[in-house]
CSV table of C-alpha atoms in Angstrom, one decimal:
chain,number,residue,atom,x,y,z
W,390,UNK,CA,-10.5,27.7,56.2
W,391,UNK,CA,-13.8,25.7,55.6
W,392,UNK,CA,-13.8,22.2,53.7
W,393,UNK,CA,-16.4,21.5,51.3
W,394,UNK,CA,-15.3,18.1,49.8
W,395,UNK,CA,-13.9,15.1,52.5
W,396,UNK,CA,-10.1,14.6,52.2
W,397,UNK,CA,-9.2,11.5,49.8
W,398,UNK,CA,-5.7,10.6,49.4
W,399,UNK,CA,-5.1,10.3,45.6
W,400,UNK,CA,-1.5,8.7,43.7
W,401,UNK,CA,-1.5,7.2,40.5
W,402,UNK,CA,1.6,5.3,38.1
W,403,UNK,CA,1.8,3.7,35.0
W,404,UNK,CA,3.5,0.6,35.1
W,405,UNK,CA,5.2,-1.2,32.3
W,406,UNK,CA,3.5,-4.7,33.4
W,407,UNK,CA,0.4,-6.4,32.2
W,408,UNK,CA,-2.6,-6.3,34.3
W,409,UNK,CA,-2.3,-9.3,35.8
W,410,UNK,CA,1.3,-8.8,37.2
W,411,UNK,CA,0.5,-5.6,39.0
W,412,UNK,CA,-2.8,-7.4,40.6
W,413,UNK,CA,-0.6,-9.9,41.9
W,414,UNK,CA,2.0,-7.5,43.4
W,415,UNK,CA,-0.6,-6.0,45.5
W,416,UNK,CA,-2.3,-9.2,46.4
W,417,UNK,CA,1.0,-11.6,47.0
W,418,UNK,CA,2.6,-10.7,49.7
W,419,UNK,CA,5.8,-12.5,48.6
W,420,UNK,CA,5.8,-9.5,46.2
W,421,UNK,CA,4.5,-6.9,48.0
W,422,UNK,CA,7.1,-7.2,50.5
W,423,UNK,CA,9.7,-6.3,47.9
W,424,UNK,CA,8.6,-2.8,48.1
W,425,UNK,CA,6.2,-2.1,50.5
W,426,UNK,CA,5.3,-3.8,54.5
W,427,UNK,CA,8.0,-6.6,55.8
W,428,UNK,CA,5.3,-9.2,56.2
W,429,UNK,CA,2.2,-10.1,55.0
W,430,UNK,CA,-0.3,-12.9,57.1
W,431,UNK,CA,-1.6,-14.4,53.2
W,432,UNK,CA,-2.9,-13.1,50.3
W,433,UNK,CA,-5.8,-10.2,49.8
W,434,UNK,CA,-9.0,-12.3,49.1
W,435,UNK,CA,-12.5,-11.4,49.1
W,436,UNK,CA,-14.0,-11.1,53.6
W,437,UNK,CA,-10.1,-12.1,54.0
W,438,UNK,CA,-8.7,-10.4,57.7
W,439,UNK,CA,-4.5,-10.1,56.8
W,440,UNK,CA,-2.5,-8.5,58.8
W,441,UNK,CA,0.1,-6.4,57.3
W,442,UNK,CA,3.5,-5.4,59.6
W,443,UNK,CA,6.2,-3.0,59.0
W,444,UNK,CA,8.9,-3.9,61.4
W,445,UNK,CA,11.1,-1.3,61.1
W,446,UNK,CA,8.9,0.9,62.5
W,447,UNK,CA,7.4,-1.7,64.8
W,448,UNK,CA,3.7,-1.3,63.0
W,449,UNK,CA,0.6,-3.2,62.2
W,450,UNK,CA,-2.6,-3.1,60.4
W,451,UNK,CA,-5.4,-6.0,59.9
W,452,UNK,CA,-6.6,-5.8,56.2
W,453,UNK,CA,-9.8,-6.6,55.4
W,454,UNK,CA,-10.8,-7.1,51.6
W,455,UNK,CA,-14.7,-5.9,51.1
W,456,UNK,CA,-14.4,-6.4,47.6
W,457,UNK,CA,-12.0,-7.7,44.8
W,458,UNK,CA,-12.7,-8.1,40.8
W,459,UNK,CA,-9.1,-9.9,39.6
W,460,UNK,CA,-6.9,-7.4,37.5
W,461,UNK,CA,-9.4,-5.0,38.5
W,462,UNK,CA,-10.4,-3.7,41.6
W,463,UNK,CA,-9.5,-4.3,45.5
W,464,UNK,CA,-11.6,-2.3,47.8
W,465,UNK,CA,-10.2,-2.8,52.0
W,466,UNK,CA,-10.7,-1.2,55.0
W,467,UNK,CA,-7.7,-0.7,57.6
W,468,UNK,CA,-5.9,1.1,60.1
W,469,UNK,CA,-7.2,2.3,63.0
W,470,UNK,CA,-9.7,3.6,63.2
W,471,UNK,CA,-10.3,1.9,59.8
W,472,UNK,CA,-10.1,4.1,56.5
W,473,UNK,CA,-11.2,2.5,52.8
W,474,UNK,CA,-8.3,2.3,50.3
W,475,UNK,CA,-9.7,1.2,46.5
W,476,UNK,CA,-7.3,-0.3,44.0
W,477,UNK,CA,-8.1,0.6,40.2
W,478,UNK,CA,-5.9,-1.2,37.7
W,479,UNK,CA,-6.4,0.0,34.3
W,480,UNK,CA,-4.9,-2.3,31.2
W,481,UNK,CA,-3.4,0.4,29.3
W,482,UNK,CA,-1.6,-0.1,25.5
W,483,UNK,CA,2.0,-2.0,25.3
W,484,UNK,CA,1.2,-4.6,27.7
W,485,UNK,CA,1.0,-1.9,31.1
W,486,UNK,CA,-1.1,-1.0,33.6
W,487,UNK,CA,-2.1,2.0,35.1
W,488,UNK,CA,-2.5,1.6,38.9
W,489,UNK,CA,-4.5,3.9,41.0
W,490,UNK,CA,-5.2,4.2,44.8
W,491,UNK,CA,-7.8,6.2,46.9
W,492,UNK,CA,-7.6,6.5,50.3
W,493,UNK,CA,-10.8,8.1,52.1
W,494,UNK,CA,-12.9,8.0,55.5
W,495,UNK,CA,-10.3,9.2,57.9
W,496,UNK,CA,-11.5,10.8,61.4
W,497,UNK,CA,-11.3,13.5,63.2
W,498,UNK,CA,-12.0,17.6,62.4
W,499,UNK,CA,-11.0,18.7,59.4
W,500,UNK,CA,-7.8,19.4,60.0
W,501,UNK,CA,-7.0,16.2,61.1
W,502,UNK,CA,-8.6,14.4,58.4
W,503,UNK,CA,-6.3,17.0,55.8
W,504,UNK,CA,-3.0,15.8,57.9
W,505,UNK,CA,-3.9,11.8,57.2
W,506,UNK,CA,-5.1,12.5,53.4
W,507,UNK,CA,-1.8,14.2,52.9
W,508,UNK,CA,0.4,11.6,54.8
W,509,UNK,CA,-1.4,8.8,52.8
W,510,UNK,CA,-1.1,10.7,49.6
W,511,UNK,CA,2.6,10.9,49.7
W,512,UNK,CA,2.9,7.2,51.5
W,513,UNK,CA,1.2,5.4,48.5
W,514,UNK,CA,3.1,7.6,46.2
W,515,UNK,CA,6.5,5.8,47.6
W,516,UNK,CA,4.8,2.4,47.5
W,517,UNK,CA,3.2,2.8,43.7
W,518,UNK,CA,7.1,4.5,42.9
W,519,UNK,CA,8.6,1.2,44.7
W,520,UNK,CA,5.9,-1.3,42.5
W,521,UNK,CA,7.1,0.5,39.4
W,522,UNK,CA,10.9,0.0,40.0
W,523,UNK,CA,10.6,-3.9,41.4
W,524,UNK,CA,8.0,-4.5,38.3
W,525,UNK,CA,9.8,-3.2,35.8
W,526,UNK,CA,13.6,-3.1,36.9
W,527,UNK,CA,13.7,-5.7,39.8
W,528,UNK,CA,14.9,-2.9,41.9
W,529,UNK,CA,14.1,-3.2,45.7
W,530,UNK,CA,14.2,0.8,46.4
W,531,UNK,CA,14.1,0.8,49.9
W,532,UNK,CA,11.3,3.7,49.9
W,533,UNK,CA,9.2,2.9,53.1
W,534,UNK,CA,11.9,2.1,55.4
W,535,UNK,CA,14.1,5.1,54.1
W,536,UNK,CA,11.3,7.9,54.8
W,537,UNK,CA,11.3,8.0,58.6
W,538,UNK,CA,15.1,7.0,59.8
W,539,UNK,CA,16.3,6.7,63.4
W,540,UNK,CA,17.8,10.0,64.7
W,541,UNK,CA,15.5,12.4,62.0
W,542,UNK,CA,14.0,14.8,64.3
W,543,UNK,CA,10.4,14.8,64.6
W,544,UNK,CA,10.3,11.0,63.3
């Protein structure tokens, strides 16, 4: 199989907040943590390094924010080595938003690069499912920390 078009993970929610309350959800880590990493360094912020862990798996990344446009857009880099991940938030009708994330840039043949756009595709599916249900409902879901258990073969 040939690829013609580089692999971009793609996921996309509406949530049934305003604008600005999603932004912050992704840019506070005292909210982000309700559904997403463990611990956050500070908040996303424009040539900003954070650093991002997720201790039950025992995992890091540095974030770094190239761009952000309040209730709009937040364009980082990370992982390693470092991929781009771009934050659209659209105001939508009945005070909610509709949050969108792109992941692109990731190494290695083309195989490789399908593995990590798929991986990230479903991985920011769980985290925009876990926004929605601590946005709207105030319901901590558990998502990331339930989709690799201890003792699950091949985790």
């Amino acid at each position: 199989m040939d690829i013609h078009q580089t692999p971009t993970a793609e996921a996309g929610m509406l949530i049934r907040r305003p604008v600005a309350d999603v932004f912050e959800a992704i840019v506070d880590p005292a909210v982000t943590t309700k559904f997403w990493f463990t611990h956050g360094s500070g908040r996303l912020d424009s040539g900003k390094d954070v650093r991002w862990e997720w201790r039950m798996y025992d995992v890091s990344t540095t974030v770094v924010v190239s761009d952000i446009v309040a209730n709009e857009k937040i364009v980082m880099q990370w992982s390693d080595p470092p991929t781009t991940v771009v934050w659209t938030f659209t105001k939508m009708p009945g005070e909610a938003t509709f949050l969108q994330v792109r992941n692109f840039g990731f190494a290695g043949n083309g195989d490789e690069q399908v593995k990590e756009a798929i991986g990230s595709t479903g991985g920011f599916s769980l985290v925009l499912a876990g926004a929605k249900a601590w946005l709207e409902q105030g319901q901590t879901l558990g998502l990331i920390g339930d989709r690799h258990p201890k003792g699950v073969p091949g985790h």
